[in-house]
PDB file of C-alpha atoms in Angstrom:
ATOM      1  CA  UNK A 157     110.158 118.635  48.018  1.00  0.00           C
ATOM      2  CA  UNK A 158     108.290 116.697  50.338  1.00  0.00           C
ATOM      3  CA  UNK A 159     104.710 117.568  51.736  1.00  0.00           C
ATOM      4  CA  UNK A 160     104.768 120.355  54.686  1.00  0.00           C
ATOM      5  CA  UNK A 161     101.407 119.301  56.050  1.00  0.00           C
ATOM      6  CA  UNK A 162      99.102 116.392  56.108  1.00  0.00           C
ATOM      7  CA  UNK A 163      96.159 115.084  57.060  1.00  0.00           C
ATOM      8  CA  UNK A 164      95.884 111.732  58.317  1.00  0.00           C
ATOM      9  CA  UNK A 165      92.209 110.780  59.212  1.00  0.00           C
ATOM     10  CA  UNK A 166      92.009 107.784  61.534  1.00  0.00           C
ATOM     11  CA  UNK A 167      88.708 107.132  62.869  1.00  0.00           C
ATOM     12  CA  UNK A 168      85.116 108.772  62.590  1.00  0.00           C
ATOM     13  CA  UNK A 169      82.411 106.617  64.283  1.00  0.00           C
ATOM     14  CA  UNK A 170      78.533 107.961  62.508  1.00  0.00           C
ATOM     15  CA  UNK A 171      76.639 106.068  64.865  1.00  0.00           C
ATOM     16  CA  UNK A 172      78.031 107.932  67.807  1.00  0.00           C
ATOM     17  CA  UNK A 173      79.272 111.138  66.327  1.00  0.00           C
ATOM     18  CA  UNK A 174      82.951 110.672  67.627  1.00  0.00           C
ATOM     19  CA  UNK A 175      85.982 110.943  65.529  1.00  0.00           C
ATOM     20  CA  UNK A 176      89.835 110.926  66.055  1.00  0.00           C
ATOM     21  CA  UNK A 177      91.828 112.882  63.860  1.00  0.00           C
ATOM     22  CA  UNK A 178      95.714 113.351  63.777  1.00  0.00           C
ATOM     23  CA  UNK A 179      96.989 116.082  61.444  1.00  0.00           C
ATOM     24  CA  UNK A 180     101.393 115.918  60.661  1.00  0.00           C
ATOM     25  CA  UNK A 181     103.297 119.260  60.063  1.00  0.00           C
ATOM     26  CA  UNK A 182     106.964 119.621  58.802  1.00  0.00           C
ATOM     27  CA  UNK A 183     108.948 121.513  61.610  1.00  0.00           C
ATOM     28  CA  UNK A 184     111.939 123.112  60.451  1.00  0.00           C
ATOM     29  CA  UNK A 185     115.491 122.229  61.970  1.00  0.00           C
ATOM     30  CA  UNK A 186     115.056 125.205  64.036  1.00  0.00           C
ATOM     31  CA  UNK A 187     111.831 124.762  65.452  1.00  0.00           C
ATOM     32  CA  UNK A 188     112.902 120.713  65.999  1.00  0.00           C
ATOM     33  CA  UNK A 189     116.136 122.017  68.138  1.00  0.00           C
ATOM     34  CA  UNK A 190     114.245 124.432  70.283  1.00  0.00           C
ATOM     35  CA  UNK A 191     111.123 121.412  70.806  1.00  0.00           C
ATOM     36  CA  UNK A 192     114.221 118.948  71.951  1.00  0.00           C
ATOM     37  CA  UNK A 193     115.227 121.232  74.524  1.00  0.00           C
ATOM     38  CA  UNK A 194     111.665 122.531  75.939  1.00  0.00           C
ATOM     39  CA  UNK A 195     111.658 120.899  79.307  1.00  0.00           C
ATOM     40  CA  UNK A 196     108.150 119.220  79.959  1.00  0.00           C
ATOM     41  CA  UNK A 197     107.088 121.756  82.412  1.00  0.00           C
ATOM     42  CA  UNK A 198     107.763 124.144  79.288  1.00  0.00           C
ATOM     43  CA  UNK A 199     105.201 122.184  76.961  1.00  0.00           C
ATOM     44  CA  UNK A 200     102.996 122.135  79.450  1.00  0.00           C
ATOM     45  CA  UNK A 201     102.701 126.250  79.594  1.00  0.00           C
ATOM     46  CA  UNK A 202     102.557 126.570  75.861  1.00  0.00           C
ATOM     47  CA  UNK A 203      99.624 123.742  75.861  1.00  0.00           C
ATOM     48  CA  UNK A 204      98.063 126.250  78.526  1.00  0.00           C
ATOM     49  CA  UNK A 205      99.071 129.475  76.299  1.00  0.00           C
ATOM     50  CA  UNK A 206      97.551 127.620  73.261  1.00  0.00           C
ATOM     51  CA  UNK A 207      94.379 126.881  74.142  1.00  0.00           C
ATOM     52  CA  UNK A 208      92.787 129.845  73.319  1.00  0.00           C
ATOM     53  CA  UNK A 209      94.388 129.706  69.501  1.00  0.00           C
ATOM     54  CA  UNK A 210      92.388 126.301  69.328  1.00  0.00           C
ATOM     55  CA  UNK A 211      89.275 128.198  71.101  1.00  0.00           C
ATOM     56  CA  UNK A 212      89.374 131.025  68.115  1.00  0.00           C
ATOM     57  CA  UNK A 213      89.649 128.437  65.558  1.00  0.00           C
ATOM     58  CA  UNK A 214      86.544 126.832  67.323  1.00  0.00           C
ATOM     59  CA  UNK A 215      84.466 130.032  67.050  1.00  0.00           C
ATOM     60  CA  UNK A 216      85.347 130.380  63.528  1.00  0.00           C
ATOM     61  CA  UNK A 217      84.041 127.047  62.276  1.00  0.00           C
ATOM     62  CA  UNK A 218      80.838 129.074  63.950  1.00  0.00           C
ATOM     63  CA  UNK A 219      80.776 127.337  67.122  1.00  0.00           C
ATOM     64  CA  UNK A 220      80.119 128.904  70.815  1.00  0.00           C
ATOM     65  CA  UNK A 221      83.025 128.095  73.521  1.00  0.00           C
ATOM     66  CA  UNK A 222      81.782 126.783  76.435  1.00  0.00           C
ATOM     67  CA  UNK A 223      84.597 126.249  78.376  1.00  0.00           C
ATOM     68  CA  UNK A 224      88.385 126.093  77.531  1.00  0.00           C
ATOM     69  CA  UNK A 225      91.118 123.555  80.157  1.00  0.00           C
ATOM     70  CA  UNK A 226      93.860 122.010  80.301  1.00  0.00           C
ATOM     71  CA  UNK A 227      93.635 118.211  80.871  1.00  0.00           C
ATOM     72  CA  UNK A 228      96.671 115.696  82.102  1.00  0.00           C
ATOM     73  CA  UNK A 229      96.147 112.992  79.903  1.00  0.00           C
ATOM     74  CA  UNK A 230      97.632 109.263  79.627  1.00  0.00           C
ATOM     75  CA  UNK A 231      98.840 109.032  75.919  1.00  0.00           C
ATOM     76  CA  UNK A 232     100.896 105.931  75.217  1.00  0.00           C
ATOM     77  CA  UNK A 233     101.908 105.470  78.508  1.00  0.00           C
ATOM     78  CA  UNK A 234     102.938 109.085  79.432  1.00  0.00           C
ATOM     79  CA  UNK A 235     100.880 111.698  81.169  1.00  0.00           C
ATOM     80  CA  UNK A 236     100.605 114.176  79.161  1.00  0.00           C
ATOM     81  CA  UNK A 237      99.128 117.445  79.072  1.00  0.00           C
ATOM     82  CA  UNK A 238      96.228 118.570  76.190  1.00  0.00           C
ATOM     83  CA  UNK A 239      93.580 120.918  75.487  1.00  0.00           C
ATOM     84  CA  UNK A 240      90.204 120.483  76.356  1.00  0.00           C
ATOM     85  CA  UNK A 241      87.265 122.331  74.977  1.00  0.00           C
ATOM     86  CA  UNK A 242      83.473 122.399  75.343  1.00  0.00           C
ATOM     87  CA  UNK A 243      81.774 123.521  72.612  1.00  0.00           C
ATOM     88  CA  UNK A 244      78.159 124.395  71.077  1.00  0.00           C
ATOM     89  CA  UNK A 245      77.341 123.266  67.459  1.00  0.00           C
ATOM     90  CA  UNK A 246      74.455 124.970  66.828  1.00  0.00           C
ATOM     91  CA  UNK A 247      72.248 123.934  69.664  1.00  0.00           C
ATOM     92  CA  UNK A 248      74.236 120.412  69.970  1.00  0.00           C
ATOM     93  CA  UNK A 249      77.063 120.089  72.581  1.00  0.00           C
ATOM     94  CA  UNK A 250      81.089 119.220  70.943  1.00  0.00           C
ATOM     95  CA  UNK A 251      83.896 118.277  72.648  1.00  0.00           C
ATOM     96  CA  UNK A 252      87.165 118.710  71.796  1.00  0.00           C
ATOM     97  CA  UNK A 253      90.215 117.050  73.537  1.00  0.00           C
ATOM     98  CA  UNK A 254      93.705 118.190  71.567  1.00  0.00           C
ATOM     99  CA  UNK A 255      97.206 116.593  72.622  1.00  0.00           C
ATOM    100  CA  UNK A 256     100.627 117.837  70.446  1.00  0.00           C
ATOM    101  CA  UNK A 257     103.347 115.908  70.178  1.00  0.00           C
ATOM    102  CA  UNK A 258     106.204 117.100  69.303  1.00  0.00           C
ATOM    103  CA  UNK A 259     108.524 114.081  69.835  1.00  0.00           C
ATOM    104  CA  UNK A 260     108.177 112.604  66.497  1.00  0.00           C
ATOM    105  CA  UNK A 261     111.268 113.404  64.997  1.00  0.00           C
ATOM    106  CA  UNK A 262     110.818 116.082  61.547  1.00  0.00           C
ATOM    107  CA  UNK A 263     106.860 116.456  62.136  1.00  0.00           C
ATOM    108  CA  UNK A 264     104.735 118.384  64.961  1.00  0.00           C
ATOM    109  CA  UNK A 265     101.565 115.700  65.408  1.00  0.00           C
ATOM    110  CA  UNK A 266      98.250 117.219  66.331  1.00  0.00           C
ATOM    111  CA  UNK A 267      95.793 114.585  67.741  1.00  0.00           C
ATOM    112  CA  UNK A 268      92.169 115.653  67.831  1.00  0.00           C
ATOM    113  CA  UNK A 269      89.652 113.660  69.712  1.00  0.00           C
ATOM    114  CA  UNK A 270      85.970 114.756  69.145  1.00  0.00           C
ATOM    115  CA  UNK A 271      82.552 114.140  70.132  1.00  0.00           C
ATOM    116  CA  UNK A 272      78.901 114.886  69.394  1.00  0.00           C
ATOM    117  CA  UNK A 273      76.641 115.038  72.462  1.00  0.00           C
ATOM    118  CA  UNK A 274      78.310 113.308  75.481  1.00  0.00           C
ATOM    119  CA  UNK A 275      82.075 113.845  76.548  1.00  0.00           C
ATOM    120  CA  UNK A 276      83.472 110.936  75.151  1.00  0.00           C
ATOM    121  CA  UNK A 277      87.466 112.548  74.597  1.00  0.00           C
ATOM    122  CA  UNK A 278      88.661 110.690  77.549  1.00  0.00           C
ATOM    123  CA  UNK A 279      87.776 107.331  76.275  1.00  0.00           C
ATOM    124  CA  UNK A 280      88.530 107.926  72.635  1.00  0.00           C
ATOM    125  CA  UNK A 281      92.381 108.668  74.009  1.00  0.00           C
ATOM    126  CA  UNK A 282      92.049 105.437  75.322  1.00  0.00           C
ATOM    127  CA  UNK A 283      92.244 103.701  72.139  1.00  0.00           C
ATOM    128  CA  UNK A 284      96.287 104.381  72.068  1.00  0.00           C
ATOM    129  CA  UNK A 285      97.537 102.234  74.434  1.00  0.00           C
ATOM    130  CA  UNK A 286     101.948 101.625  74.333  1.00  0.00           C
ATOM    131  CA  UNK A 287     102.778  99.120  72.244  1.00  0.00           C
ATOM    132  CA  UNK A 288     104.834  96.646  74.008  1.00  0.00           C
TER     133      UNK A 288
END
């Protein structure tokens, strides 16, 4: 049986406290059909409905929620839409920038772009440009 979930770690930068972090979960066939037929206006909403999921998971992890959006994003040359939070980390300002994809075939992929400090989510995302 293959693996249902995994972790992929990409990039964590120490000297600036930024990290990108993509995390792969097995969708069943069901859950791929009804994903392939979500219209993008549809993915959008449930982005917008999610948000404060990814806000509770925050505060668990013992951090204060700042503020909780909903960005449109340019991921591989698509706009897309993801989930922006600002956090506290005990007296330090986080930021969290979260895009799903569900387009890649079996697995849901969960991109997390972080930062320590300054809001650097934006530019992080940058990093994934289309391949030509």
């Amino acid at each position: 049986k293959g693996m249902d979930f995994f972790r992929d770690m990409m990039v964590e930068n120490v000297d600036d406290l930024t990290s990108v972090n993509i995390t792969y979960t097995k969708m069943s066939k069901t859950e791929q059909e009804q994903y392939a037929k979500k219209t993008e206006r549809e993915i959008v909403q449930a982005t917008a409905n999610g948000v404060e999921l990814v806000a509770d998971a925050y505060k668990q992890m013992g951090m204060t929620v700042k503020s909780t959006s909903v960005k449109e994003v340019y991921f591989l040359g698509e706009m897309r839409s993801a989930q922006h939070l600002s956090l506290d980390y005990m007296g330090t300002p986080y930021y969290a920038l979260q895009l799903y994809d569900y387009h890649s075939g079996e697995y849901a992929t969960l991109l997390t772009v972080s930062s320590f400090n300054e809001d650097k989510t934006l530019e992080l995302l940058n990093l994934f440009t289309k391949c030509e």
